[in-house]
Coordinates of C-alpha atoms in Angstrom, one line a residue:
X42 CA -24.9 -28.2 19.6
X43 CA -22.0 -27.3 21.1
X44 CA -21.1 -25.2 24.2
X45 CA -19.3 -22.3 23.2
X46 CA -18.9 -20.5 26.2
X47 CA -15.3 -22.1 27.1
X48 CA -13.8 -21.6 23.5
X49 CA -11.2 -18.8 22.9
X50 CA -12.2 -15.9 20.3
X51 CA -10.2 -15.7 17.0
X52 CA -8.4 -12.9 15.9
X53 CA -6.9 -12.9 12.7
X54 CA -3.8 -10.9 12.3
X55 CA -1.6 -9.9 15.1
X56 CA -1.2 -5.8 14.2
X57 CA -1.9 -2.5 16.2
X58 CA -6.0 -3.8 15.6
X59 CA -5.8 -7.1 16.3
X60 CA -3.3 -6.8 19.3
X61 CA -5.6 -3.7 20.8
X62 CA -8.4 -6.8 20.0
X63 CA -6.9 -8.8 22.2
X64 CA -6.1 -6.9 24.8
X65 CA -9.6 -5.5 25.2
X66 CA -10.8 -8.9 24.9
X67 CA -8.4 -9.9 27.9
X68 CA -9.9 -7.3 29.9
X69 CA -12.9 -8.2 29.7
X70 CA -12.1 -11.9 30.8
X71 CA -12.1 -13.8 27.4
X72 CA -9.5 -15.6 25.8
X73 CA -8.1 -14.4 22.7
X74 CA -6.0 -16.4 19.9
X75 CA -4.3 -13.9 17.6
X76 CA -3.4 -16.0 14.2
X77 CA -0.7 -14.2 12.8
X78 CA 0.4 -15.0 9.0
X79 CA 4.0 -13.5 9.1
X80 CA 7.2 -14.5 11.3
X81 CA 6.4 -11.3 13.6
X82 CA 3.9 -9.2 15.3
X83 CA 3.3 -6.5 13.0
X84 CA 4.6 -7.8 10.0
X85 CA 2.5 -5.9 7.4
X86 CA 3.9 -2.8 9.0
X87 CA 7.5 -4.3 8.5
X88 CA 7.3 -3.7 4.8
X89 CA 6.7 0.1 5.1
X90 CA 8.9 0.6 8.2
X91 CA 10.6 3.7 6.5
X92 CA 7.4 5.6 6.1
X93 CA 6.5 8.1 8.4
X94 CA 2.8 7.9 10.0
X95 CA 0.9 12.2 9.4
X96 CA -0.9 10.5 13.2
X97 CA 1.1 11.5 16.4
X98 CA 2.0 8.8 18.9
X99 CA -1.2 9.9 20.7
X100 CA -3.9 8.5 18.2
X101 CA -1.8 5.2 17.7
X102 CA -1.9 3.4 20.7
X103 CA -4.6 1.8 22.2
X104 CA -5.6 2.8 25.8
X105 CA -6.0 -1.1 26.6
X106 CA -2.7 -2.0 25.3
X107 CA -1.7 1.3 27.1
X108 CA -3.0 -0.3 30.8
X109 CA -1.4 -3.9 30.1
X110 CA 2.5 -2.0 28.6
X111 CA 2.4 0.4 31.7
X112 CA 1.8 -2.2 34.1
X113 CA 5.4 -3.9 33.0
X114 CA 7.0 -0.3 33.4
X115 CA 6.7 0.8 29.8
X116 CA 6.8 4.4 29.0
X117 CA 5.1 5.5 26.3
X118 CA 6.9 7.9 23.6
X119 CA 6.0 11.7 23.3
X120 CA 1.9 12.2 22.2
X121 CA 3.1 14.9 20.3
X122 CA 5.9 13.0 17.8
X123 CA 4.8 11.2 14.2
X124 CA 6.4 7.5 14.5
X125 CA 7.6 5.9 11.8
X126 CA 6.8 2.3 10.6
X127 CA 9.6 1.0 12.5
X128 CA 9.5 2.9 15.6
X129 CA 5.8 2.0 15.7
X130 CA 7.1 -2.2 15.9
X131 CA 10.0 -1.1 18.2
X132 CA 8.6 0.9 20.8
X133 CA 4.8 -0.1 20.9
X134 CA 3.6 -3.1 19.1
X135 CA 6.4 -5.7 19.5
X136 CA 6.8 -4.9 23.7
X137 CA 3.0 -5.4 23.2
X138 CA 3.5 -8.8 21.6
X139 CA 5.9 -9.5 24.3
X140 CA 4.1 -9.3 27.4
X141 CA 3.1 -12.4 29.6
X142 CA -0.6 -12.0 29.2
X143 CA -0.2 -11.6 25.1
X144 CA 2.5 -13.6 24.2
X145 CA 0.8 -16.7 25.3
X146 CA -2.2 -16.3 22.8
X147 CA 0.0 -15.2 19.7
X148 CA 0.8 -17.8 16.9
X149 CA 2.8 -16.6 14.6
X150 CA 3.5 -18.4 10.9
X151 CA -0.2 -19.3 11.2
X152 CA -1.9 -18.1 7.9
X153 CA -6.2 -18.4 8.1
X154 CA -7.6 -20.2 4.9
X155 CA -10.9 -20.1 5.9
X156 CA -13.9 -19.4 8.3
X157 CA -16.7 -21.4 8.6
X158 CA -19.4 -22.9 10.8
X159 CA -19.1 -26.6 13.0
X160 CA -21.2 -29.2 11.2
X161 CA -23.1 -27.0 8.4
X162 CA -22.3 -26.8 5.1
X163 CA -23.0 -23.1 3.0
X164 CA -26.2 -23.9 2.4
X165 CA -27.4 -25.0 6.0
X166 CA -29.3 -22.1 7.8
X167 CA -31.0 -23.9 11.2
X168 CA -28.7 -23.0 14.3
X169 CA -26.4 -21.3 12.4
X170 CA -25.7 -18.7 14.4
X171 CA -25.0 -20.8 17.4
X172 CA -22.8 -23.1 16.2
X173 CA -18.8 -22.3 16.8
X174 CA -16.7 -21.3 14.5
X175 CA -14.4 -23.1 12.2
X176 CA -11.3 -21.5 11.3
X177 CA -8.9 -23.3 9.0
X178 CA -5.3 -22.9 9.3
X179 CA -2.0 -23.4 7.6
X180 CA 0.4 -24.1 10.0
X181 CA 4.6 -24.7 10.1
X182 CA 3.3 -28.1 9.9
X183 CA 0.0 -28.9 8.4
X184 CA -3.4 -27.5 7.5
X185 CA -5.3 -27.8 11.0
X186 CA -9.2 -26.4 12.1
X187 CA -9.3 -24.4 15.1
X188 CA -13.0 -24.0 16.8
X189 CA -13.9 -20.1 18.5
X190 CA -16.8 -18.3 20.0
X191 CA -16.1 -15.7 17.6
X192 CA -14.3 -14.4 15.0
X193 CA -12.5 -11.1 14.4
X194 CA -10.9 -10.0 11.2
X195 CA -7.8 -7.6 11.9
X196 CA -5.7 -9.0 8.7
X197 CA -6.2 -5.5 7.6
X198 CA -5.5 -4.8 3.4
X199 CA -1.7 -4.4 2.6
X200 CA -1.0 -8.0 1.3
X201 CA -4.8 -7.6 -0.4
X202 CA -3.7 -4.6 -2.6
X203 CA -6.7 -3.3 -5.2
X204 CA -6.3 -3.8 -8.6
X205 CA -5.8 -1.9 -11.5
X206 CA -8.6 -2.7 -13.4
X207 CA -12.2 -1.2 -13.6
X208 CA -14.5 -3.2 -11.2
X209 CA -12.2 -4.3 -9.0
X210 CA -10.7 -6.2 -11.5
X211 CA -6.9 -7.3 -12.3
X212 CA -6.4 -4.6 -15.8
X213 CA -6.0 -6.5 -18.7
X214 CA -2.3 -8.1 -19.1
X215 CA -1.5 -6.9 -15.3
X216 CA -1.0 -10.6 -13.8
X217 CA 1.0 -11.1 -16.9
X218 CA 3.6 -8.6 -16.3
X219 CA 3.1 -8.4 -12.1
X220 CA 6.8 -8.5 -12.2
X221 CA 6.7 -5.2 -13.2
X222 CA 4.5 -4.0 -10.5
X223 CA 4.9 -3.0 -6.7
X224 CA 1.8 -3.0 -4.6
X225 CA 2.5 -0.9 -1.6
X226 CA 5.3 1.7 -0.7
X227 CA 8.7 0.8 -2.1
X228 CA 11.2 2.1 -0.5
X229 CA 12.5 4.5 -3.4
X230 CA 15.6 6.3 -1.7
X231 CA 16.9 3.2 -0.2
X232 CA 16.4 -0.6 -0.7
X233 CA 14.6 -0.1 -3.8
X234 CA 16.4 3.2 -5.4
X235 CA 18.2 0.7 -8.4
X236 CA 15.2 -0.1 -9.1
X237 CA 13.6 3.6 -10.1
X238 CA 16.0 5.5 -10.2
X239 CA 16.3 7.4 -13.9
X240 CA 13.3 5.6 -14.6
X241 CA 9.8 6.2 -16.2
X242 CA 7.8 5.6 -13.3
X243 CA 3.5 5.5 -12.7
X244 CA 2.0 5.3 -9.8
X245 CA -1.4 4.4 -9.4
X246 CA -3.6 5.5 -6.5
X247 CA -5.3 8.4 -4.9
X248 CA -4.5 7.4 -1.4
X249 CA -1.5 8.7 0.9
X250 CA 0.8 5.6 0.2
X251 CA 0.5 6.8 -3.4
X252 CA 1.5 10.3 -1.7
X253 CA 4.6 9.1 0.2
X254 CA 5.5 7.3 -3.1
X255 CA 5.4 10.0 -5.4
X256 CA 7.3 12.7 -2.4
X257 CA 10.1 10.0 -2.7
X258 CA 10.3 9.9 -6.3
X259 CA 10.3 13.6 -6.6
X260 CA 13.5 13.7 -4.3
X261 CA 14.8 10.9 -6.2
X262 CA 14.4 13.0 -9.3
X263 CA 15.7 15.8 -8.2
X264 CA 19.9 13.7 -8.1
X265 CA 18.8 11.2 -11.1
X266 CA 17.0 13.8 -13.5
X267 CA 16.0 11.0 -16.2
X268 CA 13.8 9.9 -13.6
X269 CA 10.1 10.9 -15.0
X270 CA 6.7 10.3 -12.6
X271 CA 3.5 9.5 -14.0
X272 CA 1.0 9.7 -11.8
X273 CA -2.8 8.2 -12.4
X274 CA -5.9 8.7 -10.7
X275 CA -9.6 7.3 -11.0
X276 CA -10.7 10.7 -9.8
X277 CA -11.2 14.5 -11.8
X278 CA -11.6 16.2 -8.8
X279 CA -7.6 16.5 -7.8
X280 CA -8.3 19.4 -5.4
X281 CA -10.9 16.1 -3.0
X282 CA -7.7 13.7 -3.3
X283 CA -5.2 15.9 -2.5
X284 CA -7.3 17.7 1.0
X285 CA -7.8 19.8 3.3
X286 CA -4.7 21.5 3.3
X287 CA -4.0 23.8 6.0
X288 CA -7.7 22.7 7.3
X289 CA -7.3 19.3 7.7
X290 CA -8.0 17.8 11.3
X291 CA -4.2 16.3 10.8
X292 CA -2.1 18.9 10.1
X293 CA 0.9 16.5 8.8
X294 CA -1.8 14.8 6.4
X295 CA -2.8 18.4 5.1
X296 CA 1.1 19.0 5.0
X297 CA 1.1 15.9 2.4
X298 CA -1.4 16.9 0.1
X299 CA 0.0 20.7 0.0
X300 CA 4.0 19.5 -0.6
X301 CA 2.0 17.0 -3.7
X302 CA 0.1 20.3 -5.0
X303 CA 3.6 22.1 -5.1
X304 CA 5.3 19.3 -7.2
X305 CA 1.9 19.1 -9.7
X306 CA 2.5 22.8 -10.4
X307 CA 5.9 22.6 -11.0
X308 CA 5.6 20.0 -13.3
X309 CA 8.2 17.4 -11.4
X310 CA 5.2 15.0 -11.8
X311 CA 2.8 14.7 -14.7
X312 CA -0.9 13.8 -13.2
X313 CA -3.5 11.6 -16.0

């Protein structure tokens, strides 16, 4: 069997988790490989940029990618602010990408197929848990297999949205007309405003990207008034989804869920 004491361990996806991942992984004298999918560190965060986080700057960075940015003279923005998607990439996780002792383990472009085990099919059990890793790769180039110590998933869920369906199923006829669909957070008073504006619009989802969606809509509806919001929830219990309220351990998140409760009762959204 293989050594695997001098192979580097995989992480797979190269945002605030798997470049904290690899920085605690370089402090503790291993060698990280970060396989990044998109054409930048950060890049699922890219597609939300215009969101605003309800965490301050002080739950958002990592105190080992703190030591390795302060050692290069970064200084890090006031704990007390709520960053946006974009000022999280600008002032935290691309200088983080940057630096000498990450940059050198980041692939970018380099989308993860697969994870497997050296030498033994699914079905082989015997020294299975000491042989390396397999980890399969599309490239710029070609597929290629890349052998690690270990293996850590940071690919996190936003390019794996859930599906409509019951039992984590696509609903019937939603592949069909995925054209009309938008998994994630749109951005509804810019980019993609043509697109809802004095529109019938659903939004599907209990979670606080559905919020931020359905705050933008409202405002959107409030200068294109044919534009109607639908919004449906797996969920009876409304009063669960929308929180805490003043309560909540996050008072921004609370803030969310009070400004959603507001627009239910006057009727600028319709909730099924």
């Amino acid at each position: 069997m293989m050594d695997r004491a001098h192979l580097p361990v995989i992480v797979i996806g190269a945002g605030p988790i798997g470049l904290a991942a690899a920085a605690h992984l370089l402090q503790r004298g291993e060698t990280p490989l970060v396989l990044e999918a998109g054409p930048t560190a950060g890049a699922s965060i890219a597609r939300w940029r215009h969101v605003r986080v309800f965490s301050p700057w002080e739950y958002n960075i990592d105190p080992a990618s703190r030591a390795l940015l302060e050692r290069h003279g970064w200084v890090a923005p006031p704990a007390g602010e709520f960053p946006t998607g974009q000022a999280l990439l600008d002032r935290y996780l691309l200088p983080l990408a940057a630096l000498p002792e990450i940059a050198p383990h980041l692939r970018l472009e380099a989308r993860v197929t697969a994870v497997s085990r050296l030498g033994l099919s699914r079905t082989n059990t015997a020294g299975r848990a000491e042989a390396p890793f397999v980890v399969r790769v599309d490239g710029e180039q070609d597929e290629e297999e890349l052998l690690a110590k270990a293996v850590i998933d940071a690919s996190g869920t936003y390019t794996q949205p859930n599906p409509l369906g019951a039992s984590g199923l696509p609903a019937l006829g939603e592949r069909q007309h995925a054209q009309q669909f938008f998994y994630g957070i749109p951005e509804v008073l810019g980019a993609d405003r043509a697109r809802y504006a004095g529109r019938r619009v659903l939004v599907a989802g209990s979670g606080h990207s559905a919020f931020n969606v359905l705050l933008e809509l409202a405002e959107l509806a409030q200068s294109e008034p044919q534009t109607t919001i639908t919004w449906v929830i797996r969920s009876a219990e409304l009063s669960k989804i929308l929180g805490g309220a003043d309560a909540d351990e996050l008072p921004e998140r609370g803030r969310l869920g009070q400004r959603l409760g507001a627009l239910i009762a006057g009727g600028t959204l319709q909730v099924v």
